Short mmCIF file of C-alpha atoms in Angstrom, two decimals:
data_model
loop_
_atom_site.label_atom_id
_atom_site.label_comp_id
_atom_site.label_asym_id
_atom_site.label_seq_id
_atom_site.Cartn_x
_atom_site.Cartn_y
_atom_site.Cartn_z
CA MET A 1 70.58 25.98 82.25
CA SER A 2 67.81 24.85 79.93
CA GLY A 3 66.63 28.47 79.60
CA ASP A 4 70.15 29.59 78.61
CA ALA A 5 70.36 26.77 76.10
CA ASP A 6 67.12 27.95 74.49
CA ARG A 7 68.31 31.55 74.26
CA ARG A 8 71.92 31.05 73.18
CA HIS A 9 72.92 28.74 70.32
CA PRO A 10 75.00 28.74 67.14
CA VAL A 11 73.09 29.55 63.96
CA ASP A 12 73.87 28.67 60.40
CA GLY A 13 75.16 31.06 57.79
CA ASP A 14 71.73 31.71 56.26
CA ILE A 15 70.28 33.10 59.48
CA GLY A 16 73.44 35.11 60.15
CA GLN A 17 73.28 36.63 56.69
CA GLN A 18 69.81 37.99 57.42
CA GLU A 19 71.07 39.76 60.53
CA MET A 20 74.39 41.19 59.36
CA ALA A 21 76.66 41.41 56.38
CA PRO A 22 78.95 39.71 55.78
CA SER A 23 77.63 36.52 57.42
CA LYS A 24 79.63 34.82 60.15
CA LYS A 25 79.94 31.06 60.43
CA GLY A 26 79.23 29.73 63.86
CA ALA A 27 77.50 32.96 64.92
CA VAL A 28 76.07 33.06 68.45
CA LEU A 29 72.48 34.22 68.89
CA VAL A 30 71.22 35.62 72.24
CA ASP A 31 67.66 36.92 72.52
CA GLY A 32 67.49 37.04 68.75
CA ILE A 33 70.64 39.18 68.46
CA ILE A 34 73.80 37.96 66.72
CA LEU A 35 76.84 38.69 68.88
CA ASN A 36 79.67 37.92 66.46
CA GLY A 37 81.53 40.93 65.11
CA PRO A 38 80.65 44.61 65.30
CA THR A 39 77.37 45.87 63.85
CA THR A 40 78.71 49.36 63.22
CA ASP A 41 80.05 50.04 59.75
CA ALA A 42 83.35 51.71 60.65
CA LYS A 43 84.19 52.72 57.08
CA ALA A 44 80.86 54.47 56.62
CA GLY A 45 81.24 56.13 59.99
CA GLU A 46 84.72 57.40 59.18
CA LYS A 47 83.47 58.79 55.88
CA PHE A 48 80.64 60.61 57.67
CA VAL A 49 83.07 62.17 60.14
CA GLU A 50 85.36 63.30 57.30
CA GLU A 51 82.51 64.87 55.36
CA ALA A 52 81.04 66.49 58.47
CA CYS A 53 84.46 67.95 59.35
CA ARG A 54 84.73 69.33 55.83
CA LEU A 55 81.31 70.92 56.28
CA ILE A 56 82.35 72.45 59.61
CA MET A 57 85.50 73.87 58.04
CA ASP A 58 83.66 75.34 55.06
CA GLU A 59 80.54 76.65 56.79
CA VAL A 60 81.78 77.54 60.29
CA VAL A 61 85.54 77.96 60.56
CA ARG A 62 86.28 79.62 57.21
CA LYS A 63 83.29 81.93 57.49
CA ALA A 64 84.00 82.90 61.09
CA THR A 65 85.77 86.15 60.17
CA ASP A 66 83.65 87.10 57.17
CA ILE A 67 81.73 90.28 58.01
CA HIS A 68 79.60 89.81 54.89
CA GLU A 69 78.01 86.72 56.41
CA LYS A 70 74.92 87.15 58.57
CA VAL A 71 75.26 86.89 62.33
CA CYS A 72 71.96 85.03 62.40
CA GLU A 73 69.32 83.74 59.99
CA TRP A 74 66.34 84.72 62.10
CA GLN A 75 63.22 82.52 62.03
CA SER A 76 60.35 82.40 64.47
CA PRO A 77 60.03 79.16 66.50
CA GLU A 78 57.11 77.94 64.40
CA GLN A 79 58.89 78.75 61.14
CA LEU A 80 62.06 77.04 62.33
CA LYS A 81 60.13 73.90 63.26
CA GLN A 82 58.91 73.76 59.67
CA LEU A 83 62.39 74.28 58.23
CA LEU A 84 64.10 71.69 60.43
CA ASP A 85 63.30 68.00 60.30
CA LEU A 86 63.08 67.50 64.07
CA GLU A 87 61.17 64.22 64.20
CA MET A 88 62.97 61.09 65.41
CA ARG A 89 61.84 57.97 63.51
CA ASP A 90 61.89 54.22 64.04
CA THR A 91 64.50 53.69 61.35
CA GLY A 92 67.74 55.54 60.81
CA GLU A 93 68.27 57.98 57.96
CA PRO A 94 70.99 57.91 55.27
CA GLN A 95 74.19 59.83 55.82
CA ASP A 96 73.54 62.25 52.97
CA ARG A 97 70.38 63.29 54.76
CA LEU A 98 72.25 63.63 58.05
CA LEU A 99 74.76 65.95 56.39
CA GLU A 100 71.88 68.04 55.08
CA LEU A 101 70.57 68.27 58.65
CA CYS A 102 74.02 69.36 59.85
CA GLN A 103 73.99 72.06 57.17
CA ASP A 104 70.58 73.25 58.37
CA VAL A 105 71.73 73.33 61.98
CA ILE A 106 74.70 75.52 61.04
CA ARG A 107 72.62 77.78 58.79
CA TYR A 108 69.95 78.61 61.36
CA SER A 109 72.22 78.79 64.42
CA VAL A 110 73.55 82.09 65.74
CA LYS A 111 77.14 82.64 64.60
CA THR A 112 78.69 83.48 67.96
CA ASN A 113 82.12 83.51 66.29
CA HIS A 114 81.09 86.35 63.94
CA PRO A 115 83.10 89.58 64.44
CA ARG A 116 79.80 91.43 65.01
CA PHE A 117 78.34 89.14 67.65
CA PHE A 118 78.40 91.26 70.82
CA ASN A 119 75.39 89.75 72.57
CA GLN A 120 76.94 87.81 75.45
CA LEU A 121 80.01 87.56 77.67
CA TYR A 122 81.53 85.11 75.19
CA ALA A 123 82.27 85.49 71.49
CA GLY A 124 84.67 84.64 68.71
CA LEU A 125 86.48 81.53 67.57
CA ASP A 126 89.75 80.38 69.05
CA TYR A 127 91.23 77.79 66.72
CA TYR A 128 93.35 76.09 69.37
CA SER A 129 90.42 75.69 71.73
CA LEU A 130 88.37 74.28 68.87
CA VAL A 131 90.97 71.60 68.15
CA ALA A 132 91.12 70.78 71.85
CA ARG A 133 87.33 70.32 71.83
CA PHE A 134 87.54 68.06 68.78
CA ILE A 135 90.08 65.91 70.63
CA THR A 136 88.09 65.64 73.85
CA GLU A 137 84.85 64.92 71.98
CA ALA A 138 86.59 62.16 70.03
CA LEU A 139 88.20 60.63 73.12
CA ASN A 140 85.08 61.15 75.29
CA PRO A 141 86.92 61.13 78.65
CA SER A 142 85.54 61.69 82.12
CA VAL A 143 87.84 63.41 84.56
CA TYR A 144 87.43 61.61 87.85
CA THR A 145 90.28 59.10 88.16
CA TYR A 146 93.81 58.94 86.83
CA GLU A 147 93.26 55.45 85.47
CA VAL A 148 90.64 56.59 82.94
CA SER A 149 91.84 60.16 82.36
CA PRO A 150 95.58 60.43 83.06
CA VAL A 151 96.47 63.19 80.62
CA PHE A 152 93.52 65.44 81.33
CA LEU A 153 93.91 65.20 85.11
CA LEU A 154 97.54 66.32 84.82
CA VAL A 155 96.50 69.10 82.44
CA GLU A 156 93.86 70.30 84.90
CA GLU A 157 96.38 70.24 87.73
CA ALA A 158 98.84 72.34 85.69
CA VAL A 159 96.20 74.88 84.65
CA LEU A 160 94.82 75.27 88.18
CA LYS A 161 98.34 75.77 89.52
CA LYS A 162 98.97 78.55 87.00
CA MET A 163 95.64 80.26 87.70
CA ILE A 164 96.33 80.12 91.43
CA GLU A 165 99.68 81.77 90.78
CA PHE A 166 97.99 84.69 89.01
CA ILE A 167 95.59 85.19 91.91
CA GLY A 168 98.63 85.63 94.14
CA TRP A 169 98.42 82.54 96.35
CA LYS A 170 101.48 80.43 97.10
CA GLU A 171 99.38 77.28 97.31
CA GLY A 172 95.79 76.30 96.76
CA ASP A 173 93.32 73.85 95.31
CA GLY A 174 90.61 73.97 92.69
CA ILE A 175 88.40 72.23 90.21
CA PHE A 176 86.77 72.97 86.87
CA ASN A 177 82.97 73.14 86.96
CA PRO A 178 80.06 73.44 84.51
CA GLY A 179 79.54 77.17 84.95
CA GLY A 180 80.33 80.10 87.21
CA SER A 181 77.06 79.65 89.09
CA VAL A 182 78.19 76.15 90.07
CA SER A 183 81.56 77.52 91.20
CA ASN A 184 79.75 80.05 93.39
CA MET A 185 77.60 77.27 94.86
CA TYR A 186 80.75 75.24 95.59
CA ALA A 187 82.28 78.20 97.41
CA MET A 188 79.17 78.76 99.50
CA ASN A 189 79.08 75.11 100.55
CA LEU A 190 82.81 75.19 101.32
CA ALA A 191 82.39 78.23 103.55
CA ARG A 192 79.52 76.54 105.37
CA TYR A 193 81.50 73.31 105.73
CA LYS A 194 84.51 75.13 107.17
CA TYR A 195 82.26 76.93 109.63
CA CYS A 196 80.50 73.69 110.60
CA PRO A 197 82.45 70.54 109.54
CA ASN A 198 79.87 68.12 110.96
CA ILE A 199 77.14 69.31 108.62
CA LYS A 200 77.51 66.23 106.40
CA GLU A 201 76.65 63.98 109.32
CA LYS A 202 74.12 66.14 111.20
CA GLY A 203 72.41 67.97 108.36
CA LEU A 204 70.88 71.41 108.67
CA SER A 205 68.27 70.72 111.33
CA GLY A 206 70.70 70.78 114.24
CA LEU A 207 72.53 73.92 113.14
CA PRO A 208 71.88 77.61 113.61
CA ARG A 209 70.25 79.52 110.76
CA PHE A 210 73.04 80.66 108.47
CA VAL A 211 73.09 83.92 106.51
CA VAL A 212 75.46 85.20 103.92
CA PHE A 213 75.66 88.73 105.35
CA THR A 214 75.62 89.95 108.94
CA SER A 215 72.22 89.75 110.54
CA ALA A 216 70.85 91.17 113.81
CA GLU A 217 68.36 88.28 114.24
CA GLY A 218 70.69 85.85 115.95
CA ALA A 219 71.73 84.09 112.73
CA ALA A 220 75.33 83.12 111.99
CA PRO A 221 77.06 84.93 109.12
CA PHE A 222 79.65 82.77 107.38
CA LEU A 223 80.22 84.11 103.85
CA VAL A 224 80.71 87.34 101.94
CA CYS A 225 80.53 87.17 98.16
CA ALA A 226 82.20 89.97 96.21
CA THR A 227 82.13 90.41 92.43
CA SER A 228 84.92 91.27 90.03
CA GLY A 229 83.20 92.10 86.78
CA THR A 230 79.42 92.19 87.06
CA THR A 231 77.40 90.79 84.19
CA VAL A 232 75.67 93.97 83.07
CA LEU A 233 77.89 96.90 84.07
CA GLY A 234 81.25 95.15 84.37
CA ALA A 235 81.73 96.64 87.84
CA PHE A 236 84.40 95.56 90.36
CA ASP A 237 83.94 95.50 94.12
CA PRO A 238 86.70 97.01 96.37
CA LEU A 239 88.25 93.72 97.46
CA ASP A 240 90.74 95.07 99.99
CA GLU A 241 88.03 96.91 101.93
CA ILE A 242 85.78 93.85 101.90
CA ALA A 243 88.67 91.59 102.93
CA ASP A 244 89.37 93.82 105.94
CA ILE A 245 85.82 93.25 107.19
CA CYS A 246 85.97 89.51 106.52
CA GLU A 247 89.24 89.12 108.39
CA ARG A 248 87.91 91.14 111.32
CA HIS A 249 84.86 88.90 111.69
CA GLY A 250 86.30 85.57 110.55
CA LEU A 251 84.14 85.33 107.40
CA TRP A 252 84.89 83.40 104.24
CA LEU A 253 85.48 85.76 101.31
CA HIS A 254 84.48 84.44 97.90
CA VAL A 255 85.11 86.49 94.76
CA ASP A 256 82.98 85.84 91.71
CA ALA A 257 85.50 86.79 89.03
CA SER A 258 83.82 84.65 86.38
CA TRP A 259 83.89 87.59 83.95
CA GLY A 260 86.62 89.85 85.30
CA GLY A 261 89.16 87.25 86.40
CA SER A 262 90.95 87.25 83.05
CA ALA A 263 92.16 90.80 83.75
CA LEU A 264 94.64 89.15 86.12
CA LEU A 265 96.68 88.20 83.07
CA SER A 266 97.13 91.85 82.11
CA ARG A 267 99.80 93.81 83.91
CA LYS A 268 97.97 96.98 82.88
CA HIS A 269 94.49 95.99 84.08
CA ARG A 270 95.04 93.52 86.93
CA LYS A 271 94.67 96.44 89.35
CA LEU A 272 90.93 96.04 88.85
CA LEU A 273 91.19 92.97 91.11
CA HIS A 274 93.58 94.42 93.67
CA GLY A 275 93.26 92.45 96.89
CA ILE A 276 92.00 89.23 95.30
CA HIS A 277 94.87 87.34 96.90
CA ARG A 278 93.06 87.85 100.23
CA ALA A 279 90.04 85.86 99.08
CA ASP A 280 89.36 82.34 100.32
CA SER A 281 87.94 81.24 96.96
CA VAL A 282 87.61 82.61 93.45
CA ALA A 283 85.40 81.71 90.48
CA TRP A 284 87.04 82.40 87.11
CA ASN A 285 85.67 81.50 83.65
CA PRO A 286 88.31 81.35 80.87
CA HIS A 287 85.54 80.66 78.34
CA LYS A 288 84.60 84.33 78.49
CA MET A 289 87.32 86.92 77.84
CA LEU A 290 89.95 84.29 76.99
CA MET A 291 87.68 82.40 74.54
CA ALA A 292 88.40 78.89 75.81
CA GLY A 293 84.99 77.72 74.57
CA ILE A 294 81.87 77.03 76.56
CA GLN A 295 82.22 75.73 79.10
CA CYS A 296 85.49 76.37 80.90
CA CYS A 297 85.00 77.48 84.49
CA ALA A 298 87.29 77.07 87.48
CA LEU A 299 86.78 77.34 91.23
CA LEU A 300 90.06 78.17 92.95
CA VAL A 301 90.46 77.72 96.70
CA LYS A 302 93.21 79.13 98.92
CA ASP A 303 92.93 76.24 101.39
CA HIS A 304 95.36 73.39 100.69
CA SER A 305 94.35 71.05 103.50
CA ASP A 306 91.94 69.04 101.30
CA LEU A 307 88.92 71.09 102.41
CA LEU A 308 87.41 70.73 98.94
CA LYS A 309 87.59 66.95 99.14
CA LYS A 310 86.41 66.81 102.75
CA CYS A 311 83.37 68.89 101.88
CA TYR A 312 82.31 67.07 98.72
CA SER A 313 83.71 63.54 98.88
CA ALA A 314 81.27 60.66 98.75
CA ASN A 315 84.04 58.01 98.83
CA ALA A 316 82.46 55.97 96.05
CA SER A 317 84.21 52.62 96.42
CA TYR A 318 83.66 51.66 92.78
CA LEU A 319 85.80 54.61 91.64
CA PHE A 320 88.09 55.76 94.44
CA GLN A 321 89.65 52.57 95.76
CA GLN A 322 92.53 53.39 98.08
CA ASP A 323 94.58 50.28 97.24
CA LYS A 324 95.24 51.09 93.58
CA PHE A 325 98.71 50.50 92.14
CA TYR A 326 99.36 54.23 91.56
CA ASP A 327 99.24 57.45 93.60
CA VAL A 328 95.51 57.87 94.30
CA SER A 329 95.95 61.55 95.15
CA TYR A 330 95.55 62.06 91.40
CA ASP A 331 91.99 60.69 91.58
CA THR A 332 90.63 64.19 92.04
CA GLY A 333 87.04 63.41 91.07
CA ASP A 334 86.03 63.04 94.72
CA LYS A 335 86.36 66.81 95.08
CA SER A 336 83.41 67.24 92.75
CA ILE A 337 79.66 66.89 93.14
CA GLN A 338 79.73 65.44 89.63
CA CYS A 339 80.70 61.93 88.75
CA SER A 340 81.18 62.25 85.00
CA ARG A 341 83.09 65.47 84.38
CA ARG A 342 84.37 66.98 81.15
CA PRO A 343 88.09 67.79 80.65
CA ASP A 344 87.37 71.50 80.27
CA ALA A 345 90.83 72.58 81.43
CA PHE A 346 92.33 71.06 78.27
CA LYS A 347 90.87 73.80 76.07
CA PHE A 348 92.41 76.53 78.19
CA TRP A 349 95.69 74.64 78.39
CA MET A 350 95.84 74.37 74.59
CA ILE A 351 95.25 78.13 74.18
CA TRP A 352 97.85 78.94 76.83
CA LYS A 353 100.39 76.64 75.17
CA ALA A 354 99.69 78.23 71.78
CA LEU A 355 99.63 81.91 72.78
CA GLY A 356 101.67 81.98 75.96
CA THR A 357 100.94 84.30 78.86
CA LEU A 358 101.94 87.32 76.78
CA GLY A 359 99.49 86.37 74.03
CA LEU A 360 96.67 86.02 76.53
CA GLU A 361 97.63 89.37 78.04
CA GLU A 362 97.47 90.97 74.60
CA ARG A 363 94.00 89.50 74.09
CA VAL A 364 92.76 91.22 77.26
CA ASN A 365 94.54 94.51 76.52
CA ARG A 366 93.21 94.70 72.97
CA ALA A 367 89.62 94.03 74.04
CA LEU A 368 89.79 96.84 76.60
CA ALA A 369 91.48 99.19 74.13
CA LEU A 370 88.66 98.59 71.62
CA SER A 371 86.17 99.25 74.41
CA ARG A 372 87.89 102.55 75.14
CA TYR A 373 87.69 103.48 71.47
CA LEU A 374 83.97 102.75 71.39
CA VAL A 375 83.38 104.89 74.49
CA ASP A 376 85.16 107.82 72.86
CA GLU A 377 83.09 107.41 69.69
CA ILE A 378 79.82 107.27 71.64
CA LYS A 379 80.71 110.55 73.33
CA LYS A 380 81.25 112.19 69.92
CA ARG A 381 78.03 111.06 68.26
CA GLU A 382 74.69 112.76 68.46
CA GLY A 383 71.95 110.49 69.74
CA PHE A 384 74.21 108.24 71.82
CA LYS A 385 74.51 108.54 75.59
CA LEU A 386 76.69 106.53 77.97
CA LEU A 387 75.02 105.07 81.02
CA MET A 388 78.30 105.34 82.94
CA GLU A 389 82.04 105.32 82.42
CA PRO A 390 83.01 101.64 82.07
CA GLU A 391 85.54 99.87 84.26
CA TYR A 392 85.92 96.88 81.96
CA ALA A 393 84.73 95.70 78.53
CA ASN A 394 81.01 96.32 79.17
CA ILE A 395 79.89 99.47 77.33
CA CYS A 396 76.36 100.46 78.38
CA PHE A 397 74.60 103.17 76.42
CA TRP A 398 71.30 104.48 75.12
CA TYR A 399 70.46 105.32 71.54
CA ILE A 400 68.13 108.35 71.49
CA PRO A 401 66.30 108.60 68.15
CA PRO A 402 65.75 112.03 66.55
CA SER A 403 62.12 112.20 67.72
CA LEU A 404 63.23 112.20 71.37
CA ARG A 405 66.31 114.39 71.23
CA GLU A 406 64.51 117.66 71.98
CA MET A 407 62.21 116.16 74.62
CA GLU A 408 62.71 116.93 78.31
CA GLU A 409 64.02 113.94 80.28
CA GLY A 410 60.84 113.35 82.25
CA PRO A 411 58.61 110.28 82.75
CA GLU A 412 57.27 110.40 79.16
CA PHE A 413 60.80 110.61 77.72
CA TRP A 414 62.03 107.58 79.68
CA ALA A 415 58.88 105.59 78.90
CA LYS A 416 59.41 106.16 75.17
CA LEU A 417 63.16 105.54 75.35
CA ASN A 418 62.46 102.22 77.07
CA LEU A 419 60.88 100.99 73.81
CA VAL A 420 63.79 101.93 71.56
CA ALA A 421 66.40 99.25 72.33
CA PRO A 422 63.95 96.29 72.00
CA ALA A 423 62.69 97.64 68.66
CA ILE A 424 66.21 98.12 67.28
CA LYS A 425 67.18 94.65 68.54
CA GLU A 426 64.29 93.13 66.61
CA ARG A 427 65.34 94.90 63.43
CA MET A 428 68.99 93.90 63.70
CA MET A 429 68.09 90.27 64.39
CA LYS A 430 65.78 90.06 61.40
CA LYS A 431 68.36 91.75 59.21
CA GLY A 432 71.17 89.59 60.62
CA SER A 433 73.67 92.45 60.58
CA LEU A 434 74.83 92.19 64.20
CA MET A 435 73.73 91.05 67.65
CA LEU A 436 73.83 93.27 70.70
CA GLY A 437 72.26 92.76 74.12
CA TYR A 438 69.97 95.16 75.97
CA GLN A 439 68.32 95.26 79.39
CA PRO A 440 66.89 97.54 82.07
CA HIS A 441 68.92 97.73 85.25
CA ARG A 442 68.27 99.16 88.72
CA GLY A 443 65.74 101.74 87.67
CA LYS A 444 67.39 102.55 84.35
CA VAL A 445 65.21 101.93 81.27
CA ASN A 446 66.34 99.57 78.51
CA PHE A 447 69.87 100.29 77.30
CA PHE A 448 72.36 98.50 75.07
CA ARG A 449 75.27 96.55 76.55
CA GLN A 450 78.14 96.08 74.14
CA VAL A 451 80.88 93.62 75.08
CA VAL A 452 84.21 93.36 73.26
CA ILE A 453 85.99 90.00 73.46
CA SER A 454 87.11 88.50 70.16
CA PRO A 455 90.52 89.46 68.69
CA GLN A 456 88.81 89.25 65.29
CA VAL A 457 86.89 92.44 66.13
CA ARG A 458 88.35 95.55 64.46
CA ARG A 459 87.97 99.28 64.92
CA GLU A 460 85.80 99.23 61.80
CA ASP A 461 83.36 96.90 63.56
CA MET A 462 83.00 99.43 66.38
CA ASP A 463 82.16 102.11 63.83
CA PHE A 464 79.74 99.78 62.06
CA LEU A 465 77.98 99.04 65.35
CA LEU A 466 77.12 102.69 65.95
CA ASP A 467 76.31 103.36 62.29
CA GLU A 468 73.97 100.37 62.13
CA ILE A 469 72.12 101.28 65.34
CA ASP A 470 71.58 104.77 63.97
CA LEU A 471 70.43 103.38 60.63
CA LEU A 472 67.96 100.99 62.28
CA GLY A 473 66.61 103.52 64.77
CA ARG A 474 66.62 106.93 63.15
CA ASP A 475 62.97 106.70 62.02
CA MET A 476 61.63 105.95 65.51
#
């Protein structure tokens, strides 16, 4: 008790005034820290948020559709280190300086919401998703129990139910995860758990060696993973044929539809995923084609016998008490390998509420129509060559500069063509006019991969894309 008495005692107003303003009479001091009243200046904080939001509106949101803005302000890593004040110091910095730093962050970041950003499988700005993200960042929830996240758990339940409906299942389960790769990992573990439910108690050492595909070495196949919308080519596996094999041999069928799953919302294009209702699990990322904002990724499971929870539950007694005063079936966090989990479904829910199913369908249809337009233009233009006819929104093509157009397509031709896409990419990045991905793939030398997503993209942007590539590469 004597130690506590030494550490904790009232102090007079003079000492309190040194520690905080305004001073507090009868302040309590513990370990040299005054405990009375908050130490955060709420008014100053609110002003900072208001000014930062104004900056975001002016420099990000309002400029999102301006084609005259640069897609990126390219700087080398060493140059960027000099331009940005990255050092963290012992004392805090004034808010005016913090706003300047925010301005710098925006200036030198890639504008993924720009109409001419085609570099990844995400792009554009959805205003409703953005507001949803503002709300969740401000509330800072974690979606594991109903008591701390009631609204967002119900939202996730509603969104999962609707996604399951579009897959074609009558019932099912699911969870939002931090990425399609995590959803695929979940599915693999679920398949293994269903095949061998005692794995959580026995571990791997007492089990046969598992393989994902059939093996002649005495191993036990348990999972087939099909893809609906590959990352590079946008290709779709024949799900019905694969499902026939899985049913014949009792294998779990998982479909990675992270990219292509959004075609399910289009009555015109959902045939790309014909047979997906026969899958045992599906990964689907609304943050891609549907622009829900990174990250927004769901794993959907046909099983409705709590397999997801049985496989992943840790029964943490400090979170998932079974004697709570409400229905604990809403404490869905025990289905996840995460403890803290973001309310990512809310962004997708907000978009769906704002646009409706028909609006989401139009978003998919328009992206694929623009892709079709670009394909037709590539076929018309000298110096452009399609890698293949696309199935989805991935348009893969080569640009052949004038110096190579009369050359025979032998080893020397392909070696030289391999250098073209990287060189043009460097020029476009340094100019800031657009961003477009490239890669080699399965023996094919470097080619461009153009992906159409954002509804802010126009036909004119497709024309500009081809014109700009020709402009940047014609002297090669």
